[in-house]
Amino acid sequence: MADLVSHPDEIKVVSSRFGKGATNIDRYIELDGYKAVRKALDMTPDAIINEVKTSSLRGRGGAGFPTGMKWSFVPKESAKPKYVLVNGDESEPGTCKDRLILEHDPHAVIEGVMIAGLAVGAQKGYIYIRGEYRYLLTIMQKAIDDAYAKGFLGDNIFGSGKKFDCYWHTGAGAYEVGEESALMESLEGKRGIPRIRPPFPAVVGLWGGPTVINNVETLASVPHIMLMGGQKFADFGPPKNGGTRLFCLSGHVNKPGVYEMPLGYPMEKLIYEVGGGITNGKKLKAVVPGGSSTYLLTAEEAVKMNCDFDSFAKTGGFLGSGGVVVLDEDTCMVKFALRVMKFYQHESCGWCIPCREGTDWLKKTLTRFHSGGGVKKDIDNINYLAQNMLGRTFCPLGDAAAIPTISIVQKWRQEFEDHLEGRPCPYENKGIPEPAFA
Amino acid sequence: MFSEQLSKKFDKMVTNYPTKRSALVPMLLFAQDEVGYLSEEVIADLAKRVELTELEVKNVISYYSMLHTKPMGKYHVQVCTNISCMLRGGEELLDHCKSKLGIGHKQTQADGLFSLEEVECIGACSWAPAVQVNYDFHENLTPARMDKVLDTYAKKAKQ
Ligand SMILES: Cc1cc2nc3c(=O)[nH]c(=O)nc-3n(C[C@H](O)[C@H](O)[C@H](O)COP(=O)(O)O)c2cc1C
Ligand code: SF4
Ligand code: FES
């Protein structure tokens, strides 16, 4: 459905089967499918976890937590059944990569779930797909059925005597259920209100059993790691930032699309070479590096950045979800901050006060500001309020709302000043670029 | 209440999890797809299937933005105005849909053909601006292309 793109600097690992008909199980097998899980069946759980640790694979959902380490937290012995849960809620604004994986390579996700299950001793996996992605649910249902029909899933997987069951599940519209504990609540048929931690899901998760929760892309990387070896995967990126990841380029670039780049790839090249530069020959103003929950970068900062977790961490930022949104010189940052806040206010589950009230106040203040009704002390108030949400909310959605706001009000303070005293927005009605795939 | 096929599917779904209620969110969505919206009767039926009270089911419904307790248009037009779409004309597209369809956010045309909703990111950011009509994605839109999309649905309804 969505258009595929290509660039010579790409290293196609997770995307290697895109556009090759791999939704068909026989075609998937031809393309080395279900080899990795067979290999894993001959390995001990510790050996699987060590291979993933060697790959230095880190969570592609946004937080970048080392996957091998996460798996090792699951207790070996457990009175309750253990589970693997795939986070396919993909709702972070700017992010549209899991969709492509599920559309083109659903069996890779199933295989990743099975390998994770073998590693932690789980016999059941659930693949949670956001409600809007209905066509992907259909694709996944068929993929699971086909895998059962071949005896790859079920009571005797690949004739090994081992059991593994895999189920699909769908959401019904809610960003917050992408948060891992809210995801479990949603899967259990409840409102997506997050759970208190500790205990962490690896110890007490779905229906009280130890649960590994990973992003779609994280798990889709695992079969490749098992086949090529953890070290080879690790070597694509800088130390501790192994492998490649899908970057979703969007906004004011000439060639938007989802590109698989090695971690550590320079942001400047990503925007100007891979992305073909800024639309209409304009200048770059800002970059959202990894979905709307990350600190925005100024043009000067962006061109110096390398796209890996640790390069961002060094500057106090986050690489995030892979959603790179590019803003040109004519973008109004006040309006942008407002749109981001409208989103978080809408998606706040309302459970805790700093987030529920904070997002609402910020939305109101930013609305007033953008329409010219702001007063000077509001600028500091926006910053103060957002700073005070940081770290004080029940789940990280509050931080996610505060982070972009803080960076915008601090880095583009002048634009707030330009809106004062009833002045109309100086950026209104500047040109909108033509669609990229016209 | 439901077609035999859906009823069978529900019977299987409640066995996919250790607790019956775990199947609730997908069941609500599938029920809505078949019936059009989550009526009192649908809620009562599903509550029985998952062994919850109707109130408990309603409590879940109100959390999820795709679940509706009122009839929507035959074609539910969902326009994304979140960041990537906004930068590529998503808001203008929404305004265009409003005037073309003569309805506002979360409203339905009198004849029930189209309803409109401004939605958050639908995972089509690299192909912005994007719209979903029911479950179908339409991407890289302009107002002119949007008109074609809407016309196609209007024609389909007449067939
Ligand atoms: C508000 C919020 C929304 C999130 N949405 C998603 C999401 O849509 N997909 C995802 O994989 N992770 C999402 N996450 C991160 C998950 O909580 C979790 O860290 C992740 O699924 C773990 O998988 P990983 O280690 O493979 O990245 C979200 C987190 C928060 C706080
Ligand atoms: S921060 Fe609080 S109100 Fe906001 S989504 Fe998380 S739990 Fe809900
Ligand atoms: S921002 Fe519109 S689809 Fe993601």
XYZ file of C-alpha atoms and ligand atoms in Angstrom:
640
model
C 0.000 0.000 0.000
C 2.457 2.621 1.142
C 5.171 3.524 -1.341
C 8.610 1.957 -0.891
C 11.780 3.971 -1.385
C 15.443 3.185 -1.693
C 18.832 4.840 -1.235
C 22.334 3.436 -1.896
C 23.481 4.111 1.688
C 20.793 1.858 3.075
C 21.661 -1.488 4.624
C 18.538 -3.554 4.206
C 18.228 -6.073 7.010
C 14.777 -5.718 8.523
C 13.512 -4.341 5.222
C 15.333 -6.967 3.112
C 12.083 -8.742 2.219
C 9.987 -5.642 1.576
C 8.263 -5.822 -1.783
C 9.262 -9.465 -2.300
C 5.978 -11.168 -1.565
C 7.113 -12.551 1.792
C 3.583 -12.448 3.216
C 3.293 -15.763 1.396
C 4.763 -18.363 3.740
C 6.444 -20.396 0.986
C 8.063 -17.299 -0.414
C 9.163 -16.355 3.104
C 10.771 -19.784 3.525
C 12.581 -19.338 0.198
C 13.951 -16.055 1.536
C 15.603 -17.825 4.511
C 12.433 -17.661 6.563
C 11.950 -19.844 9.653
C 15.626 -20.863 9.549
C 16.501 -18.690 12.528
C 13.928 -20.241 14.828
C 15.081 -23.736 13.850
C 18.595 -22.695 14.772
C 17.330 -21.285 18.070
C 15.588 -24.576 18.831
C 19.025 -26.203 18.968
C 20.405 -23.563 21.315
C 20.065 -23.121 25.061
C 18.039 -20.114 26.269
C 21.226 -18.531 27.586
C 22.948 -18.942 24.254
C 20.065 -17.190 22.471
C 20.119 -14.322 24.956
C 23.887 -14.043 24.615
C 23.635 -13.822 20.836
C 21.140 -10.977 21.181
C 23.360 -9.310 23.771
C 26.315 -9.563 21.389
C 24.261 -7.879 18.673
C 23.765 -4.909 21.035
C 20.215 -4.674 19.738
C 18.285 -1.960 21.573
C 14.546 -1.465 21.696
C 13.204 0.178 18.556
C 9.992 1.302 20.275
C 11.615 4.487 21.497
C 13.422 3.935 24.760
C 16.382 2.009 23.339
C 16.631 -0.488 26.185
C 19.080 -3.362 25.457
C 16.914 -6.262 24.298
C 19.151 -9.098 25.477
C 19.269 -7.584 28.939
C 15.494 -7.181 29.027
C 15.077 -10.861 28.202
C 17.546 -11.866 30.903
C 15.343 -10.203 33.567
C 12.632 -12.815 33.056
C 12.880 -15.330 35.916
C 13.857 -18.830 34.826
C 11.301 -20.481 37.070
C 7.798 -19.144 37.273
C 4.610 -20.600 38.752
C 2.568 -18.545 36.264
C 2.840 -18.889 32.481
C 5.231 -16.517 30.726
C 4.343 -14.455 27.671
C 5.839 -12.531 24.778
C 3.914 -9.416 23.786
C 4.586 -7.535 20.560
C 3.938 -3.826 20.679
C 2.431 -2.920 17.318
C 0.455 0.012 18.590
C 2.640 2.389 16.538
C 1.017 5.736 17.290
C 3.929 8.052 18.012
C 3.429 10.976 15.616
C 6.005 10.788 12.841
C 6.382 6.998 13.054
C 5.190 4.661 10.290
C 7.728 1.837 10.118
C 6.114 -1.047 12.000
C 3.317 -0.734 9.492
C 5.704 -1.609 6.657
C 7.170 -4.565 8.554
C 3.718 -5.978 9.298
C 2.623 -5.367 5.723
C 5.629 -6.909 3.992
C 7.190 -9.340 6.439
C 4.669 -10.592 9.018
C 6.376 -13.970 9.397
C 9.575 -12.257 10.561
C 7.585 -10.882 13.487
C 6.145 -14.319 14.282
C 9.621 -15.811 14.069
C 10.967 -13.096 16.368
C 8.228 -13.821 18.888
C 9.056 -17.538 18.831
C 12.766 -16.920 19.362
C 12.000 -14.549 22.246
C 9.718 -17.258 23.657
C 12.477 -19.875 23.438
C 14.892 -17.470 25.103
C 12.708 -16.723 28.124
C 10.739 -19.957 28.348
C 7.376 -18.574 27.184
C 4.964 -20.738 25.204
C 2.548 -18.046 24.144
C 2.968 -14.850 22.178
C 0.494 -12.047 21.459
C 0.852 -9.620 18.574
C -0.995 -6.399 19.375
C -1.731 -4.258 16.302
C -3.343 -0.837 16.511
C -7.000 -0.744 15.462
C -6.455 1.599 12.544
C -4.172 -0.976 10.893
C -7.021 -3.309 10.026
C -5.534 -4.509 6.751
C -2.420 -5.512 8.647
C -4.480 -7.523 11.090
C -5.849 -9.483 8.140
C -2.318 -10.077 6.866
C -1.167 -11.185 10.312
C -4.157 -13.488 10.839
C -3.336 -15.265 7.617
C 0.363 -15.477 8.466
C -0.404 -17.077 11.840
C -2.874 -19.529 10.285
C -0.335 -20.499 7.629
C 2.355 -21.054 10.263
C 0.003 -23.353 12.202
C -0.890 -25.233 9.026
C 2.788 -25.984 8.418
C 3.308 -27.133 11.998
C 5.608 -24.197 12.723
C 3.266 -23.119 15.512
C 1.276 -25.378 17.804
C 1.940 -28.344 20.048
C 5.006 -29.703 18.295
C 6.835 -26.892 16.555
C 9.085 -28.111 13.747
C 8.713 -31.592 15.198
C 10.809 -30.552 18.206
C 8.281 -31.666 20.785
C 8.111 -28.056 21.970
C 4.927 -26.000 22.136
C 4.347 -22.457 20.993
C 1.106 -20.596 20.369
C 0.844 -17.217 18.746
C -2.233 -14.963 18.718
C -3.183 -11.682 17.063
C -4.915 -8.872 18.895
C -6.154 -5.434 17.912
C -6.558 -2.121 19.685
C -9.296 0.405 19.007
C -7.629 3.800 18.926
C -5.508 5.014 21.823
C -1.925 6.290 21.795
C -1.460 5.632 25.486
C -1.844 1.870 25.104
C 1.540 1.936 23.331
C 3.001 2.424 26.807
C 3.903 -1.083 27.846
C 1.892 -1.412 31.036
C -1.171 0.229 29.471
C -0.697 -2.171 26.550
C -1.097 -5.095 28.927
C -4.220 -3.569 30.459
C -5.663 -3.120 26.988
C -4.843 -6.703 26.027
C -6.612 -7.832 29.171
C -9.748 -6.068 27.946
C -9.570 -2.964 30.107
C -9.111 0.774 29.781
C -5.481 1.574 28.983
C -4.480 2.946 32.368
C -0.813 2.266 33.105
C 0.352 0.097 35.990
C 2.668 1.112 38.778
C 6.262 -0.141 38.481
C 7.945 -2.039 40.040
C 7.084 -4.826 39.556
C 8.274 -4.686 35.961
C 6.492 -6.683 33.240
C 9.452 -9.074 32.979
C 8.506 -10.255 36.465
C 4.764 -9.538 36.730
C 3.121 -8.874 33.385
C 0.164 -10.234 31.449
C -2.303 -11.995 33.727
C 0.358 -11.812 36.423
C 2.923 -13.859 34.482
C 6.423 -12.734 33.472
C 6.153 -10.939 30.131
C 8.628 -9.737 27.541
C 7.319 -6.688 25.675
C 9.087 -5.606 22.524
C 8.444 -3.376 19.577
C 7.627 -4.932 16.170
C 10.920 -3.811 14.635
C 12.943 -5.074 17.604
C 11.505 -8.571 17.230
C 11.708 -8.508 13.432
C 15.460 -7.862 13.813
C 15.972 -10.963 15.956
C 15.752 -13.665 13.236
C 18.350 -11.767 11.190
C 20.622 -11.594 14.224
C 20.319 -15.335 14.775
C 21.201 -16.027 11.157
C 24.013 -13.553 10.542
C 25.401 -13.728 14.080
C 25.162 -11.034 16.723
C 28.596 -9.646 15.992
C 27.876 -8.933 12.340
C 24.693 -7.079 13.276
C 26.508 -5.131 15.988
C 29.193 -4.073 13.528
C 26.719 -2.171 11.336
C 26.512 0.503 14.024
C 28.791 2.149 16.582
C 29.628 0.300 19.832
C 26.575 -0.499 21.995
C 24.271 0.715 19.201
C 24.129 -2.356 17.056
C 22.513 -2.782 13.705
C 20.312 -0.803 11.437
C 16.962 0.800 12.025
C 14.095 2.101 10.000
C 13.994 5.884 9.857
C 10.679 7.410 8.807
C 11.462 10.667 7.031
C 8.551 13.045 6.843
C 7.683 16.724 6.720
C 9.510 19.176 4.497
C 11.870 16.833 2.651
C 11.873 16.085 -1.055
C 12.021 12.323 -0.670
C 10.071 11.297 2.392
C 9.852 7.586 3.092
C 11.040 4.804 5.348
C 14.768 4.110 4.955
C 16.853 1.513 6.741
C 20.110 3.119 7.790
C 22.913 1.850 10.008
C 22.760 3.345 13.479
C 25.130 6.274 13.776
C 24.256 7.565 10.308
C 24.736 11.362 10.140
C 21.497 13.324 10.397
C 22.792 15.841 7.850
C 23.134 13.127 5.203
C 19.818 11.632 6.193
C 18.061 14.910 5.478
C 20.032 16.238 2.525
C 21.133 13.106 0.680
C 18.714 10.354 1.584
C 15.813 12.745 1.999
C 16.855 14.819 -1.014
C 16.969 18.098 0.924
C 14.301 20.570 1.951
C 11.221 21.070 -0.222
C 10.988 24.164 -2.422
C 14.687 24.872 -1.837
C 13.973 26.338 1.566
C 16.225 26.375 4.596
C 16.024 23.893 7.447
C 14.658 25.255 10.702
C 14.157 22.305 13.024
C 14.122 18.513 13.244
C 12.009 16.235 15.398
C 14.535 13.406 15.666
C 12.442 10.465 16.795
C 8.721 11.023 17.080
C 6.909 13.897 18.754
C 8.087 12.912 22.243
C 11.720 13.870 21.626
C 13.574 17.169 22.109
C 13.553 19.115 18.860
C 16.884 20.022 17.302
C 17.743 23.354 15.695
C 19.182 23.190 12.189
C 22.683 23.788 13.590
C 22.300 20.988 16.133
C 20.729 18.586 13.669
C 23.525 18.694 11.101
C 26.071 17.773 13.767
C 24.124 14.793 15.132
C 24.683 11.121 14.459
C 21.612 8.941 14.620
C 22.359 6.492 17.385
C 21.099 6.219 20.950
C 24.315 7.218 22.696
C 25.096 10.259 20.516
C 21.695 11.621 21.493
C 22.076 10.637 25.140
C 25.374 12.574 25.302
C 23.540 15.791 24.455
C 20.691 15.011 26.855
C 18.328 14.092 24.014
C 16.606 10.985 22.710
C 16.870 9.135 19.430
C 13.293 7.996 19.983
C 11.100 5.986 17.657
C 12.750 6.590 14.283
C 10.239 9.237 13.190
C 12.353 12.047 11.743
C 10.167 15.065 11.002
C 11.796 17.902 9.098
C 10.593 21.505 9.499
C 11.499 24.263 7.041
C 12.181 27.928 7.774
C 8.541 28.928 7.285
C 7.171 26.667 10.003
C 5.666 28.483 12.976
C 7.151 26.898 16.082
C 4.364 28.209 18.315
C 1.820 26.528 16.118
C 3.917 23.386 16.042
C 4.147 23.332 19.848
C 0.390 23.821 20.005
C -0.331 20.941 17.650
C 1.937 18.644 19.612
C 0.260 19.642 22.872
C -3.229 19.183 21.422
C -2.194 15.613 20.708
C -0.940 14.869 24.216
C -3.915 16.572 25.822
C -6.208 14.406 23.711
C -4.283 11.224 24.497
C -3.667 11.789 28.214
C -5.503 8.995 29.973
C -6.410 11.355 32.801
C -5.147 9.099 35.548
C -2.638 11.491 37.133
C -2.985 15.213 37.741
C 0.296 16.697 36.437
C -0.351 15.188 33.012
C -4.115 15.626 32.806
C -4.073 19.236 34.032
C -0.644 20.138 32.669
C -1.421 19.175 29.090
C -4.758 20.990 29.294
C -3.233 24.206 30.636
C -0.438 24.104 28.117
C -2.867 23.561 25.280
C -4.961 26.519 26.423
C -1.966 28.788 26.876
C -0.479 27.852 23.514
C -3.845 28.316 21.791
C -4.113 31.784 23.276
C -0.544 32.531 22.302
C -0.870 31.456 18.733
C -3.999 33.548 18.267
C -2.132 36.633 19.467
C -3.534 36.775 22.998
C -0.339 35.794 24.795
C 1.380 37.933 27.412
C 5.098 37.954 28.015
C 5.046 36.077 31.309
C 3.238 33.183 29.576
C 6.482 32.311 27.827
C 8.182 31.558 31.121
C 5.036 29.916 32.427
C 4.952 27.457 29.540
C 8.528 26.505 30.264
C 7.938 26.338 34.026
C 4.816 24.227 33.748
C 6.415 21.786 31.318
C 9.559 21.523 33.464
C 7.383 20.673 36.436
C 5.656 17.855 34.623
C 8.982 16.163 33.874
C 9.469 13.101 36.029
C 6.337 13.796 38.055
C 3.759 11.850 36.133
C 2.550 8.288 36.619
C 3.770 7.149 33.212
C 6.142 8.651 30.645
C 3.349 10.256 28.573
C 3.654 13.321 30.791
C 7.357 13.542 29.971
C 6.582 12.996 26.318
C 4.337 16.065 26.370
C 6.772 18.211 28.312
C 9.926 17.378 26.349
C 9.092 18.850 22.917
C 7.459 21.855 24.590
C 10.521 22.658 26.677
C 12.821 22.442 23.684
C 10.598 24.650 21.528
C 10.059 27.379 24.092
C 13.745 27.442 24.986
C 15.218 27.236 21.501
C 12.688 29.398 19.656
C 11.756 31.913 22.340
C 11.905 34.721 19.810
C 9.008 33.214 17.883
C 6.869 33.415 21.007
C 7.852 37.069 21.395
C 6.855 37.654 17.773
C 3.311 36.564 18.589
C 2.864 38.991 21.509
C 0.498 41.942 21.716
C -2.127 40.719 19.339
C 0.266 40.400 16.419
C -0.877 37.874 13.832
C 1.183 34.753 13.317
C 4.077 35.808 11.078
C 4.172 32.434 9.360
C 0.548 31.945 8.459
C -0.214 30.829 4.918
C 3.281 30.103 3.737
C 3.355 27.504 0.942
C 2.589 23.822 1.470
C 4.792 21.472 -0.566
C 3.228 19.226 -3.189
C 2.805 15.550 -2.245
C 5.970 13.542 -2.713
C 4.505 10.594 -4.602
C 2.334 12.590 -6.974
C -27.554 -10.140 16.801
C -24.423 -10.962 14.794
C -23.872 -12.979 11.657
C -23.122 -16.638 12.199
C -19.585 -16.114 10.993
C -18.872 -13.324 13.475
C -20.579 -15.200 16.276
C -18.299 -18.188 15.627
C -15.289 -15.919 15.519
C -16.245 -14.495 18.918
C -16.621 -18.009 20.358
C -13.069 -18.758 19.285
C -11.666 -15.392 20.355
C -12.672 -15.739 23.992
C -10.602 -18.931 24.156
C -7.441 -17.201 22.934
C -6.709 -15.768 26.374
C -6.711 -16.974 29.989
C -9.614 -14.583 30.737
C -12.645 -14.060 28.500
C -12.709 -10.297 28.885
C -9.292 -10.072 27.230
C -11.045 -10.487 23.886
C -13.267 -7.483 24.575
C -11.542 -4.686 22.651
C -11.246 -6.593 19.362
C -14.786 -7.917 19.783
C -16.133 -4.402 20.215
C -14.373 -3.273 17.073
C -15.584 -6.229 14.999
C -19.120 -5.826 16.310
C -19.067 -2.171 15.389
C -17.836 -3.026 11.899
C -20.769 -5.344 11.349
C -23.573 -3.476 13.101
C -22.401 0.073 12.415
C -22.107 1.238 16.006
C -22.187 -0.073 19.555
C -25.876 -0.041 20.383
C -27.297 -1.010 23.777
C -28.176 -4.414 22.334
C -24.651 -4.989 21.056
C -23.219 -3.994 24.418
C -25.592 -6.330 26.276
C -24.733 -9.224 23.973
C -20.978 -8.720 24.254
C -21.159 -8.237 28.023
C -22.702 -11.706 28.309
C -20.078 -13.261 26.075
C -17.189 -11.946 28.154
C -18.986 -12.230 31.505
C -18.933 -8.557 32.417
C -21.684 -6.108 33.322
C -22.884 -3.696 30.658
C -21.476 -0.873 32.715
C -18.038 -2.464 32.696
C -18.186 -2.781 28.921
C -19.255 0.866 28.529
C -16.393 1.867 30.739
C -13.992 0.246 28.290
C -15.755 1.674 25.219
C -15.393 5.254 26.393
C -11.612 4.890 26.515
C -11.031 4.002 22.859
C -11.413 6.668 20.202
C -12.434 4.286 17.406
C -15.435 2.929 19.297
C -18.733 4.745 18.745
C -22.046 4.432 20.552
C -23.868 6.457 17.889
C -24.289 5.647 14.195
C -21.578 7.077 11.960
C -21.690 7.757 8.248
C -21.499 4.836 5.849
C -18.106 6.265 4.996
C -16.243 7.657 7.970
C -13.638 10.140 6.724
C -10.735 10.501 9.157
C -8.307 13.291 8.366
C -4.947 13.314 10.140
C -3.721 16.765 11.138
C -0.872 15.626 13.340
C 2.626 16.998 12.776
C 3.795 15.302 9.591
C 0.424 15.801 7.949
C 0.099 19.365 9.221
C 3.409 20.254 7.573
C 2.076 18.890 4.287
C -1.354 20.506 4.312
C -3.423 18.247 6.578
C -5.299 21.128 8.154
C -6.194 22.591 4.773
C -7.381 19.146 3.745
C -9.615 18.965 6.798
C -11.090 22.390 6.023
C -11.653 21.273 2.466
C -13.500 18.162 3.627
C -15.614 20.225 5.989
C -16.825 22.524 3.257
C -17.156 19.808 0.652
C -19.157 17.526 2.938
C -20.929 20.332 4.754
C -20.207 18.843 8.157
C -17.742 19.440 10.969
C -15.561 17.316 13.234
C -17.423 14.246 14.520
C -20.538 15.101 12.516
C -22.545 12.948 10.125
C -24.400 14.032 6.984
C -28.204 13.995 7.251
C -28.481 11.127 4.754
C -25.855 9.165 6.677
C -23.469 8.874 3.746
C -20.369 10.575 5.112
C -19.146 11.432 8.566
C -15.998 13.383 9.352
C -13.408 13.258 12.074
C -10.086 14.988 12.682
C -7.748 12.257 13.909
C -4.289 11.903 15.381
C -1.374 10.213 13.589
C -2.529 7.164 11.628
C 0.949 5.884 10.745
C 1.188 7.350 7.273
C 3.570 10.181 8.137
C 5.989 9.581 5.264
C 3.074 9.692 2.824
C 1.420 12.785 4.244
C -1.108 14.215 4.195
C -3.146 11.100 4.813
C -6.766 10.186 5.361
C -8.528 6.989 6.291
C -12.005 6.320 4.966
C -13.287 3.530 7.171
C -10.161 1.341 7.141
C -8.790 2.354 3.741
C -5.720 4.567 3.601
C -5.505 7.425 1.120
C -2.138 9.116 1.028
C -0.196 11.984 -0.573
C -3.431 13.920 -0.902
C -4.270 17.351 -2.241
C -7.735 18.926 -2.093
C -8.278 17.943 -5.744
C -7.319 14.334 -5.082
C -9.449 14.311 -1.978
C -12.436 15.274 -4.133
C -11.785 12.265 -6.349
C -11.575 9.989 -3.336
C -14.856 11.288 -1.939
C -16.538 11.034 -5.334
C -15.484 7.413 -5.636
C -17.150 6.579 -2.342
C -20.270 8.552 -3.196
C -20.550 6.593 -6.444
C -19.921 3.293 -4.688
C -22.822 4.011 -2.350
C -25.195 4.411 -5.286
C -24.293 1.069 -6.853
C 2.995 7.103 25.817
C 3.848 6.031 25.245
C 3.552 5.471 24.018
C 4.314 4.454 23.483
N 3.987 3.948 22.273
C 4.710 2.918 21.767
C 4.353 2.333 20.520
O 3.388 2.742 19.871
N 5.092 1.293 20.051
C 6.171 0.807 20.762
O 6.791 -0.142 20.323
N 6.532 1.353 21.930
C 5.829 2.385 22.453
N 6.179 2.906 23.661
C 7.326 2.296 24.384
C 6.868 1.079 25.175
O 6.427 1.485 26.455
C 7.985 0.070 25.385
O 9.079 0.728 25.908
C 8.402 -0.659 24.137
O 7.321 -1.247 23.483
C 9.397 -1.717 24.488
O 9.872 -2.377 23.334
P 11.362 -2.207 22.814
O 12.275 -2.390 24.008
O 11.514 -3.283 21.830
O 11.473 -0.851 22.249
C 5.441 3.966 24.203
C 5.749 4.535 25.426
C 4.984 5.554 25.949
C 5.350 6.126 27.266
S 1.135 10.611 32.615
Fe -0.636 10.152 33.949
S -2.484 10.997 32.940
Fe -0.771 11.024 31.485
S -1.111 9.157 30.309
Fe 0.356 8.632 31.948
S -0.887 7.945 33.674
Fe -2.277 8.905 32.203
S 1.211 12.600 11.301
Fe -0.410 12.152 9.929
S -0.110 10.050 9.608
Fe 1.438 10.457 11.067
